[in-house]
Structures are given as C-alpha cells and as structure tokens.
Coordinates of C-alpha atoms in Angstrom, one line a residue:
M1 CA -0.3 0.1 0.2
L2 CA 2.6 1.9 0.7
Q3 CA 4.2 1.8 -2.5
S4 CA 1.0 2.2 -4.1
L5 CA 0.0 5.8 -2.4
R6 CA 4.4 6.7 -2.7
R7 CA 3.5 6.3 -7.3
F8 CA 0.9 9.7 -6.0
L9 CA 3.0 11.5 -4.3
C10 CA 3.9 15.2 -5.3
F11 CA 6.8 15.6 -3.1
S12 CA 9.8 16.2 -6.0
S13 CA 12.3 18.9 -5.9
S14 CA 11.2 22.1 -6.5
K15 CA 14.2 23.5 -7.5
S16 CA 14.3 23.7 -11.8
C17 CA 12.0 27.0 -10.2
E18 CA 13.1 30.0 -9.2
A19 CA 12.6 31.2 -5.9
T20 CA 12.1 34.2 -4.1
D21 CA 11.6 35.6 -1.0
S22 CA 8.0 36.7 -1.7
T23 CA 7.3 32.8 -3.0
T24 CA 8.2 30.5 -0.4
H25 CA 9.3 29.3 3.1
G26 CA 11.8 27.3 3.8
A27 CA 11.1 23.5 4.7
G28 CA 11.4 23.2 8.2
N29 CA 7.1 25.7 7.3
V30 CA 6.0 21.9 6.8
E31 CA 6.6 20.1 10.1
D32 CA 4.2 18.8 12.4
P33 CA 1.5 17.6 9.9
I34 CA -1.9 18.0 11.6
R35 CA -4.7 15.2 10.7
L36 CA -8.0 15.9 9.1
R37 CA -9.3 12.1 9.4
P38 CA -9.3 9.2 12.0
A39 CA -6.0 7.4 11.7
G40 CA -5.7 4.5 9.7
R41 CA -8.3 6.3 6.4
T42 CA -5.7 7.2 4.1
I43 CA -5.5 9.2 0.9
A44 CA -4.3 8.8 -2.6
Q45 CA -2.9 11.7 -3.6
A46 CA -2.7 13.0 -7.4
R47 CA 0.6 14.1 -9.5
V48 CA -0.5 17.8 -9.6
P49 CA 2.5 20.3 -11.1
S50 CA 3.0 23.8 -10.5
P51 CA 4.0 26.5 -12.2
C52 CA 8.0 28.7 -11.1
P53 CA 7.5 31.6 -9.2
E54 CA 6.3 34.9 -11.9
L55 CA 5.6 37.9 -10.0
S56 CA 3.2 39.8 -11.6
S57 CA 1.2 42.2 -9.7
I58 CA 1.0 45.6 -9.6
Q59 CA 0.4 47.6 -6.8
S60 CA -1.0 51.8 -7.2
R61 CA -2.5 53.7 -4.4
A62 CA -5.6 56.8 -4.9
P63 CA -6.1 59.9 -2.3
S64 CA -8.5 57.9 -0.1
V65 CA -11.9 58.6 0.2
S66 CA -14.1 61.7 1.3
L67 CA -15.9 60.8 4.5
S68 CA -19.6 61.7 3.4
S69 CA -18.3 57.4 0.9
C70 CA -18.2 56.1 4.1
N71 CA -22.5 57.2 4.4
S72 CA -24.4 55.2 2.6
T73 CA -23.8 51.9 4.2
Q74 CA -26.2 53.6 7.2
T75 CA -28.8 52.4 6.1
E76 CA -30.0 49.0 4.9
S77 CA -30.6 50.6 1.0
T78 CA -28.2 52.2 -0.6
A79 CA -26.3 53.1 -4.2
A80 CA -22.7 52.0 -5.4
S81 CA -20.7 54.7 -6.1
D82 CA -20.0 57.0 -9.8
G83 CA -16.7 55.8 -9.6
E84 CA -18.0 52.1 -9.3
T85 CA -19.1 52.4 -13.1
R86 CA -16.4 54.0 -15.0
A87 CA -13.7 51.5 -14.2
T88 CA -11.2 52.4 -16.9
T89 CA -11.2 56.5 -15.6
V90 CA -10.0 54.8 -12.5
S91 CA -9.3 58.1 -10.9
T92 CA -12.5 59.0 -10.4
G93 CA -13.5 55.3 -8.4
I94 CA -10.7 52.9 -7.1
G95 CA -7.5 52.8 -8.2
N96 CA -5.4 55.6 -10.1
A97 CA -4.7 54.9 -13.8
S98 CA -7.0 54.0 -17.2
T99 CA -6.8 52.0 -19.3
P100 CA -8.8 52.2 -23.3
P101 CA -11.7 49.7 -22.2
D102 CA -11.6 49.1 -25.7
T103 CA -7.6 47.9 -26.0
P104 CA -7.5 44.3 -26.2
A105 CA -5.7 42.3 -23.1
K106 CA -1.8 41.2 -23.0
T107 CA -1.3 37.7 -24.0
T108 CA 0.5 35.7 -21.9
S109 CA 3.5 33.4 -23.2
T110 CA 1.6 29.9 -22.3
S111 CA 5.7 28.4 -21.7
R112 CA 5.7 29.3 -18.4
L113 CA 2.8 27.8 -18.0
N114 CA 4.2 24.3 -19.7
I115 CA 7.2 24.0 -16.8
I116 CA 6.0 20.9 -15.4
T117 CA 6.9 21.6 -11.3
P118 CA 5.0 19.3 -8.7
Y119 CA 2.6 21.7 -7.1
I120 CA 3.2 21.0 -3.0
P121 CA -0.5 20.5 -1.7
I122 CA -1.8 21.3 1.4
L123 CA -3.3 18.2 1.9
Q124 CA -1.2 15.4 2.5
P125 CA -2.3 11.6 1.4
D126 CA -2.6 10.1 5.6
G127 CA -5.6 13.2 5.4
S128 CA -3.5 15.6 7.5
L129 CA -3.0 19.4 6.5
R130 CA 0.9 20.8 5.8
A131 CA 1.1 24.0 5.3
P132 CA 1.3 25.4 1.2
Q133 CA 4.3 26.5 -0.1
V134 CA 3.3 31.3 -0.5
T135 CA 3.1 32.8 -3.7
F136 CA 1.6 35.7 -5.1
D137 CA 2.0 35.4 -8.6
G138 CA -0.4 33.7 -11.7
Y139 CA -1.7 36.9 -12.7
G140 CA 0.5 37.5 -16.1
S141 CA -0.8 40.8 -17.0
Y142 CA -4.2 41.2 -15.1
G143 CA -4.9 41.8 -10.8
G144 CA -3.0 44.7 -9.0
R145 CA -3.9 46.3 -5.8
F146 CA -5.8 49.6 -7.0
A147 CA -7.2 50.7 -3.9
P148 CA -8.0 54.3 -1.5
E149 CA -5.0 54.7 0.0
S150 CA -6.8 54.4 3.5
I151 CA -6.5 51.1 3.1
M152 CA -3.2 50.6 1.4
G153 CA -2.0 49.7 4.4
F154 CA -4.6 47.3 5.8
L155 CA -4.0 45.5 2.5
Y156 CA 0.9 45.0 3.2
E157 CA -0.6 43.9 6.5
L158 CA -2.7 41.4 5.7
A159 CA -0.5 40.1 2.8
S160 CA 2.2 40.0 5.8
F161 CA 0.2 38.6 8.6
F162 CA -1.1 35.7 5.8
E163 CA 2.9 34.3 4.6
A164 CA 3.3 33.9 8.6
T165 CA 0.2 32.7 8.9
I166 CA -0.7 29.9 7.0
S167 CA 2.7 28.6 8.0
D168 CA 1.8 28.0 10.8
P169 CA 1.0 24.3 12.1
S170 CA -0.6 25.1 14.9
F171 CA -3.3 27.5 11.9
W172 CA -4.1 24.8 10.1
E173 CA -4.4 22.3 13.5
E174 CA -7.3 25.2 13.6
Y175 CA -8.4 24.3 10.3
A176 CA -8.7 21.5 10.2
T177 CA -11.4 21.3 13.7
F178 CA -13.7 23.5 11.1
Q179 CA -12.6 21.5 7.4
R180 CA -12.8 18.0 8.7
A181 CA -16.6 17.6 7.5
Q182 CA -16.6 19.6 5.5
V183 CA -14.4 16.9 3.1
T184 CA -17.5 16.1 0.5
P185 CA -18.3 12.6 -1.5
L186 CA -17.3 12.1 -4.8
H187 CA -20.2 10.5 -6.5
M188 CA -20.0 8.5 -9.8
A189 CA -23.2 9.4 -11.9
G190 CA -24.1 5.4 -13.2
N191 CA -27.5 7.1 -14.2
L192 CA -25.4 10.4 -16.5
T193 CA -22.7 8.1 -17.4
S194 CA -25.6 5.3 -19.3
L195 CA -27.6 7.5 -20.3
V196 CA -24.4 9.8 -23.1
G197 CA -23.1 6.1 -23.6
G198 CA -20.0 7.4 -22.9
A199 CA -16.7 8.9 -20.1
T200 CA -17.7 8.3 -16.8
I201 CA -19.6 11.3 -15.4
W202 CA -18.3 12.7 -11.4
L203 CA -20.4 14.5 -9.2
K204 CA -17.6 16.6 -7.2
R205 CA -21.1 16.9 -4.6
E206 CA -20.4 20.8 -2.8
D207 CA -24.2 20.3 -1.9
K208 CA -23.5 18.4 0.5
N209 CA -21.0 20.9 2.1
E210 CA -23.5 23.2 5.2
Y211 CA -25.6 25.2 3.6
G212 CA -25.1 23.8 -0.1
S213 CA -22.1 26.2 -0.5
H214 CA -18.7 25.7 -2.7
K215 CA -16.4 28.7 -0.3
T216 CA -16.0 26.8 2.6
R217 CA -12.7 26.6 2.3
N218 CA -12.3 29.5 2.0
V219 CA -14.6 31.2 4.8
I220 CA -12.4 29.4 6.9
G221 CA -9.1 30.2 6.3
Q222 CA -10.4 33.5 5.6
L223 CA -12.7 33.8 9.1
L224 CA -9.6 31.8 11.2
L225 CA -7.5 34.2 9.8
A226 CA -8.8 37.2 10.6
R227 CA -9.4 36.3 13.9
R228 CA -5.6 35.8 14.7
M229 CA -5.3 39.3 13.9
G230 CA -7.5 40.8 16.5
R231 CA -10.4 41.7 13.9
S232 CA -13.9 42.1 15.8
E233 CA -16.1 42.1 12.7
I234 CA -16.4 40.5 9.6
V235 CA -17.7 41.9 6.2
T236 CA -18.9 40.0 3.2
D237 CA -20.0 39.9 -0.1
C238 CA -23.4 37.5 -1.2
A239 CA -25.2 37.1 -4.1
S240 CA -26.8 33.4 -3.2
A241 CA -28.3 33.3 0.1
K242 CA -25.7 29.6 0.6
H243 CA -22.6 31.8 0.8
G244 CA -23.9 34.5 3.6
N245 CA -25.6 31.3 5.7
F246 CA -22.6 29.3 6.7
T247 CA -20.6 32.8 6.5
A248 CA -23.3 34.4 9.3
A249 CA -23.4 30.8 11.1
M250 CA -19.3 29.7 10.9
C251 CA -18.5 34.2 12.6
A252 CA -21.6 32.9 15.1
R253 CA -18.9 30.6 16.0
L254 CA -16.1 32.7 16.3
G255 CA -17.7 35.0 18.2
L256 CA -17.3 37.8 15.2
R257 CA -20.1 39.9 14.3
C258 CA -21.2 39.5 11.2
V259 CA -22.0 42.6 8.5
V260 CA -23.3 41.3 4.9
V261 CA -24.1 42.7 1.6
M262 CA -26.4 41.6 -0.8
G263 CA -27.9 42.9 -3.7
A264 CA -31.0 44.5 -3.0
D265 CA -32.4 42.1 -6.0
D266 CA -31.1 38.9 -4.8
A267 CA -31.9 39.7 -1.1
S268 CA -35.7 40.1 -2.8
V269 CA -35.8 36.9 -4.1
Q270 CA -34.5 35.2 -1.4
E271 CA -36.9 36.7 1.1
Q272 CA -36.3 33.1 3.2
G273 CA -31.9 33.0 3.3
V274 CA -32.2 36.9 4.0
L275 CA -34.0 35.4 7.1
E276 CA -31.5 33.5 7.9
M277 CA -28.8 35.0 8.0
K278 CA -30.5 37.3 10.7
S279 CA -31.7 34.6 12.3
L280 CA -27.6 33.8 13.0
G281 CA -27.0 37.3 14.1
A282 CA -25.8 38.9 10.6
K283 CA -26.3 42.6 10.2
V284 CA -27.7 42.3 6.6
L285 CA -27.2 45.8 4.4
T286 CA -28.8 45.4 0.8
T287 CA -27.8 47.9 -2.3
R288 CA -27.8 48.4 -5.7
T289 CA -25.5 49.6 -8.3
T290 CA -25.8 53.9 -10.6
S291 CA -27.5 52.0 -12.6
G292 CA -30.3 50.6 -10.7
M293 CA -29.1 46.7 -10.6
G294 CA -29.1 45.8 -6.9
S295 CA -26.9 42.1 -8.1
L296 CA -23.4 40.5 -7.1
R297 CA -21.4 43.7 -8.5
A298 CA -23.1 46.2 -6.3
A299 CA -22.6 43.8 -3.7
I300 CA -18.7 43.6 -4.0
T301 CA -18.7 47.4 -4.0
E302 CA -20.6 47.8 -1.0
A303 CA -18.4 45.9 0.5
L304 CA -15.1 47.2 -0.1
R305 CA -16.9 50.9 0.7
Y306 CA -18.0 49.4 4.0
A307 CA -13.8 48.0 4.5
V308 CA -12.5 51.2 4.0
C309 CA -15.2 53.6 6.3
N310 CA -14.1 50.8 8.8
H311 CA -11.0 49.6 8.4
E312 CA -9.8 49.9 12.0
S313 CA -11.9 47.1 13.5
A314 CA -13.7 45.4 10.3
Y315 CA -12.2 42.0 7.6
Y316 CA -13.3 42.3 4.4
L317 CA -14.0 38.6 3.3
M318 CA -14.0 38.6 0.0
G319 CA -16.6 35.7 -1.0
S320 CA -15.2 35.7 -5.1
P321 CA -11.8 35.2 -5.7
V322 CA -11.7 38.9 -7.3
G323 CA -10.4 42.5 -5.4
P324 CA -6.8 44.2 -5.3
S325 CA -4.5 41.8 -3.9
P326 CA -3.7 40.0 -2.2
L327 CA -7.9 39.5 -1.0
P328 CA -8.0 36.7 -4.5
T329 CA -4.7 35.2 -3.5
L330 CA -5.9 34.5 0.0
A331 CA -9.0 32.9 -1.3
R332 CA -6.7 30.7 -4.2
T333 CA -5.1 29.3 -1.5
F334 CA -8.3 28.4 0.4
Q335 CA -9.9 27.0 -2.3
S336 CA -7.0 24.5 -3.5
L337 CA -8.1 22.4 -1.0
L338 CA -11.4 21.4 -3.2
G339 CA -8.9 20.3 -6.5
E340 CA -7.1 18.1 -3.9
E341 CA -9.5 16.2 -2.6
I342 CA -11.0 15.6 -6.2
A343 CA -7.0 14.3 -7.3
A344 CA -7.0 12.1 -4.3
Q345 CA -10.8 10.7 -4.7
M346 CA -9.8 9.9 -7.7
H347 CA -7.0 8.2 -7.3
E348 CA -8.5 6.6 -4.3
A349 CA -11.4 5.9 -6.9
V350 CA -9.7 4.7 -10.9
G351 CA -5.5 5.1 -9.4
R352 CA -5.4 8.5 -11.8
Q353 CA -6.3 12.2 -13.3
P354 CA -9.4 12.7 -14.1
D355 CA -9.2 13.9 -17.9
A356 CA -11.5 16.9 -17.7
L357 CA -13.3 19.2 -15.6
V358 CA -16.0 21.1 -16.2
T359 CA -17.5 23.7 -14.1
A360 CA -19.6 27.2 -13.6
V361 CA -18.1 30.3 -14.1
G362 CA -19.2 33.6 -12.4
S363 CA -16.3 35.0 -10.7
G364 CA -14.5 32.3 -10.4
S365 CA -14.6 30.5 -7.2
G366 CA -15.3 27.3 -7.8
A367 CA -12.7 27.3 -11.1
I368 CA -9.7 28.9 -9.0
G369 CA -10.3 25.5 -6.7
L370 CA -11.3 22.8 -9.0
F371 CA -8.7 23.7 -11.2
R372 CA -5.3 24.7 -9.9
P373 CA -3.8 21.6 -8.5
F374 CA -4.6 20.1 -12.0
L375 CA -3.4 23.9 -13.9
H376 CA -0.8 22.8 -15.3
D377 CA -1.4 19.0 -16.6
S378 CA -1.6 19.6 -20.1
S379 CA -3.4 16.4 -20.7
I380 CA -6.3 17.6 -18.1
R381 CA -9.2 19.5 -20.1
L382 CA -10.1 22.5 -17.9
I383 CA -13.7 23.5 -19.0
C384 CA -15.4 26.7 -17.7
V385 CA -19.4 27.9 -18.5
E386 CA -20.4 31.2 -17.9
A387 CA -24.2 32.2 -18.1
A388 CA -24.8 34.4 -21.7
K389 CA -24.8 37.8 -20.4
A390 CA -23.1 37.8 -18.4
A391 CA -20.5 36.6 -19.9
A392 CA -17.3 39.0 -19.0
L393 CA -14.3 35.5 -20.5
T394 CA -16.2 35.8 -23.8
D395 CA -17.0 39.3 -24.6
G396 CA -15.0 41.3 -22.1
G397 CA -12.5 43.4 -22.6
L398 CA -9.8 45.1 -20.0
G399 CA -10.6 47.2 -17.9
V400 CA -10.2 47.7 -13.9
L401 CA -13.6 46.9 -11.6
Q402 CA -13.2 46.7 -7.8
G403 CA -9.9 46.9 -7.4
A404 CA -7.8 44.8 -9.8
R405 CA -7.4 44.5 -13.6
T406 CA -9.3 41.8 -14.9
L407 CA -11.7 41.5 -17.5
L408 CA -15.1 42.7 -17.8
L409 CA -17.8 43.7 -19.5
Q410 CA -18.0 47.7 -20.3
N411 CA -19.4 49.5 -23.7
D412 CA -17.3 52.1 -25.7
D413 CA -17.1 54.6 -23.3
G414 CA -15.5 52.0 -20.3
Q415 CA -18.6 52.8 -18.8
I416 CA -19.6 49.1 -16.8
L417 CA -22.6 46.6 -19.1
D418 CA -25.3 45.2 -16.7
S419 CA -24.9 41.4 -16.8
H420 CA -28.2 39.3 -16.5
S421 CA -28.5 35.4 -14.4
I422 CA -31.4 33.3 -12.9
S423 CA -28.6 31.9 -10.9
P424 CA -27.8 35.4 -8.4
D425 CA -24.1 34.3 -7.8
M426 CA -23.2 33.8 -11.6
N427 CA -24.3 37.1 -12.1
L428 CA -21.8 39.2 -12.7
S429 CA -20.2 41.8 -15.1
T430 CA -16.6 40.6 -13.8
V431 CA -13.9 37.4 -13.5
G432 CA -11.4 36.6 -11.5
P433 CA -8.5 38.2 -12.5
E434 CA -6.6 34.8 -12.2
V435 CA -9.1 33.7 -14.0
A436 CA -8.6 36.1 -17.3
H437 CA -5.1 35.1 -17.0
W438 CA -5.8 31.4 -18.0
K439 CA -7.9 32.9 -20.5
D440 CA -5.4 34.6 -22.2
S441 CA -2.6 31.4 -21.7
G442 CA -5.0 29.1 -23.5
R443 CA -5.3 26.6 -20.7
I444 CA -8.9 27.0 -20.7
E445 CA -11.8 26.3 -22.7
I446 CA -14.9 28.0 -22.6
S447 CA -18.5 28.0 -23.0
T448 CA -21.9 29.7 -21.8
A449 CA -25.5 28.4 -21.1
T450 CA -28.7 30.7 -21.3
D451 CA -31.1 30.4 -18.6
A452 CA -32.9 28.0 -20.3
V453 CA -30.0 25.4 -20.6
S454 CA -30.2 26.4 -17.3
L455 CA -33.1 25.1 -16.0
D456 CA -32.9 21.8 -18.4
G457 CA -29.5 21.3 -16.2
F458 CA -31.3 21.7 -13.5
R459 CA -34.0 19.3 -14.8
T460 CA -31.3 16.7 -15.4
L461 CA -29.7 16.5 -12.4
Q462 CA -33.0 16.2 -10.4
H463 CA -34.0 13.7 -12.8
H464 CA -32.2 11.4 -13.8
E465 CA -29.4 11.3 -9.7
G466 CA -32.0 12.8 -7.7
I467 CA -29.6 15.6 -6.7
L468 CA -31.3 19.4 -6.1
P469 CA -28.6 21.5 -7.8
G470 CA -27.7 25.2 -7.8
L471 CA -28.4 27.0 -10.5
D472 CA -25.0 27.9 -10.7
S473 CA -23.8 24.1 -11.5
S474 CA -26.3 23.3 -13.5
H475 CA -25.6 25.7 -16.5
A476 CA -22.3 23.5 -17.2
V477 CA -24.4 20.3 -16.8
A478 CA -25.2 20.5 -20.7
K479 CA -21.3 21.2 -21.3
A480 CA -20.6 17.9 -19.4
L481 CA -22.8 15.7 -21.3
D482 CA -22.2 16.4 -25.1
L483 CA -17.7 17.1 -23.3
A484 CA -18.4 12.3 -22.1
R485 CA -19.9 11.8 -25.2
E486 CA -16.8 13.7 -26.4
L487 CA -14.5 12.0 -24.6
G488 CA -15.9 9.0 -25.2
P489 CA -15.9 5.3 -22.6
G490 CA -12.8 4.4 -20.8
K491 CA -12.5 8.7 -19.8
N492 CA -12.8 10.4 -16.5
L493 CA -14.9 13.6 -15.8
V494 CA -15.3 15.6 -12.8
L495 CA -17.9 18.1 -12.6
M496 CA -19.0 19.8 -9.7
V497 CA -21.9 21.0 -8.2
T498 CA -22.9 23.4 -5.4
G499 CA -26.7 23.6 -3.2
C500 CA -29.7 24.5 -4.1
D501 CA -30.8 28.0 -4.1
K502 CA -33.9 28.6 -2.4
I503 CA -35.1 32.0 -5.1
G504 CA -38.6 33.0 -5.0
I505 CA -39.2 34.3 -8.9
P506 CA -42.4 34.5 -10.4
G507 CA -43.1 31.7 -13.4
L508 CA -39.8 30.1 -12.1
D509 CA -40.3 26.3 -12.5
I510 CA -38.1 24.4 -11.4

C-alpha cells in the first residue's frame, strides 16, 4: 500500500523553479502535519504540477476616500458610487490608472505554464494538512492593487500576516477542527454516464457542504485569519444566500460580528435566506448600482466601501476571487483544497487523474479551487461555462474594477454593462483576474449557457440522479454531457455541483 501511495506523491524537488523571498518558505514550514481524517484512513494523492514563481502583481495608490462616501453604509438600502460604473477611468473610482476600454488584454506566453514542476499540496496522503508554499503570482497582466490610500496599510499588513500565519502549524490544526467535516464526496453519476454512453461522469458534491456553499474552505480559512489579526467584525459580499448563511453561522461560532452585503434584487428573491442570516446574528445591508441593478456587483462595491470606512476594525472576507491583492490569493489558497480532494478521491476510485473537469464560472470561486492543482498538466481539459448574458471571459474587455485589473463587460466609453443570469452567483459583469489570465494563456476552454439551458441542467440532475443542484452549477450540466460523449468510454470527467438555491421568482418552475 505504501509503495502504491508513493507513486502518487508529489514531493519531488522544485529546485527547477527560481525561489524568491516573497513566494516560498523553507522546509521548516511543513513540519508537524495536522490530521484531517481518523488514523488509519489514507488518501491517495495525485501528481499535479505547479508553476514556477512569476511575480507580476501591480500595486497602485489612490487618494483617500472622503468621509461622505462612508455614509451610505448606514442604511439598509444603499447605492454604489459613481466611480464603480467607470472601471477604466480609475482616478474617479478605486485606483489611479486609465486603460482604454477597447485595448485587448495582453496575451501571456504559455511557456511558463508548460514547465512541469510539482504542485505542493496542503492535503497529505494520510489526511493531514501541511503548510503550503506562499505565492502571490499567477495573474499575468491582470490583478494588482488599485485601492484607496486609507486601506493600503491594511492590504500590506494582510499580505504579510497571511504569509506568516499559514506557515504556522497551529493555524492548520485549528483549520482542521472546522474543515474536518467539509470533505465532500465524489459521486459516480451512473445514470448520467449510461445516458450519454461516453466517459464516466463524476459529481463533486459541494451541495453536501453546510448550506450547500462551495466557498466553505475559503470562508473558514479567512475567518480564522481575521480572528488571529484581532479583527472583531467581518464584512462579506453575497449573491446566493448559501454563502451568507455559512459565513454568518461560522461567525457565530467564532464570536465575530457579521455584516452581509447583498444586492437588493438578490435579497428580494431570497427572503428565506436573508431571514436565516439575520437569525444567525448577521446584519444584512442591501444595495444597488447607480444603474439600479441590485446584483453581486453592487454587493462587492458596497462591501469594499464598508471595509474602507471601517478598516480599523472590519475584515473584508471577499466571497469571490476578485478585488485588490492579496484578496484573490487568499481565496485561491484555501479553495485549492477543493481540487486536491478531487485528485485524491479520483486516485482512490480509479487510480489516476480525471481527463477533464467542468464547472460553471461567475466570479471564478469554483474554478480557482477546482482547477488549480491540475492547472499545469496539459493532458487534463479544464472547462468553464459562463452565463450567456454575464460572460466576461467570452465578451469582456480589459479594465479595472473593484480593485483589480481584469476582464469585464463594458461599453465603448468604459461604462460597466449590466449583466443577467437566473443564478445570483453567475450574475456578475466581471471575473477574477486569475481566471482571466488562464483565458489569455489558452489553458481553459470557455463556453456559455442560457437560463433555459441552466434550467434543463437542473432538471437533468433532478430526474436522473435525484440531486437538486444550484442554478449556478446547472449551467455546466449540458456541457459536461456533451464532453462525456466526446471523450468516450474509458475516460473520466468531474463536474462540480453546488447546493440548491432557495429563490422565489414568479413563473420559475424547477
């Protein structure tokens, strides 16, 4: 058994990569593994390559926000700032650089992505957790730090504190006490596999997480980080109430105050979820953009402003892998456990890695976790499915929004376009900078799905597998079936499934 497991380990030397002070830690940081599963239970581990360090973050300073801009968070219904609607004229908003809206994103060479070096996992074969290498790279020409001067100090402090904290074995010991029950099953979808007559379809059952959220790994990690920083209040953006409910529940357990910011439209169709958040002790704020849209974009903008105005006590738990550096890096570090679990589970089930992974992509929370451990193995296909009317990867252009340079939907004047999706989590005009970089590198495949296709996907999982999925992951079902047919028998495909949304929309029959 030991020899069998060793074939899947990835502790090969990574000396082929040039280490830098800001991207790696010494071997002493991986001592004293913390047990995630009971003794005697082993987890096979995939050989999954990782990139060489490539520092390319952009740091930019901007004038401090005025006191008047902080007043909007004092009421239940707020409006986003004018600066939020013009991403490319950053001097009026959250940065100090300007990028023409029709300028194409810089194409990044794939040469570094093709260097095969070992991915150093957090999850070990015996179920223990070890401190990962710290890296703030991987964003190509995207990302950066476009933020008000008033929170620059906090962002620098956060990056430094994050590096030190995740190298501390006691942090992972504490993390394991909360994450232990969050290792979700990998379910072989026998009926779907028979239906298509192609590759074996596996479902990563994130719907089995508490409240059905696929962001639990990130939420747990950042809340523990915030508490160690001495922060007493957590503010987070929220689209689907699943994320807000899990965050509120964890804050209650950790003795932290919780503020959840939702788009007004999202809150109005998820009244039950909003009530649950409040019953768990969270304060819920609702907001709209200046165009009147009450979606995730408005929630992120308002949560950022709340954090700016309360930066001495509040910790911004970014629910999505967006925002100024180091926020996207924090999210991907903890979310990568999602892909690591799949690597281990696939080896346990079939003895090898999957041939393809498929997920819906809104901001990219699922993709950065699902894909990262497999990113640099070109034999594994990575498939992203966007909402047809919220397709920043497909239709977006280069701009700066909410603290980072990325792809976003905008008109010729640089004004942010409204998006639409039946799923609150997919209804966003932008995407995380790392996923945008993956597009430029050619590493991911991208397609879109309409609301009707999403509803069909929901019914497919409901009728054939007895699963009520989230409307976000339902977008990717049809693509997964088509890909399974294309791959053919003998191959393996993994589709991520999130928990069912409790959405009350007149005329919606699912």
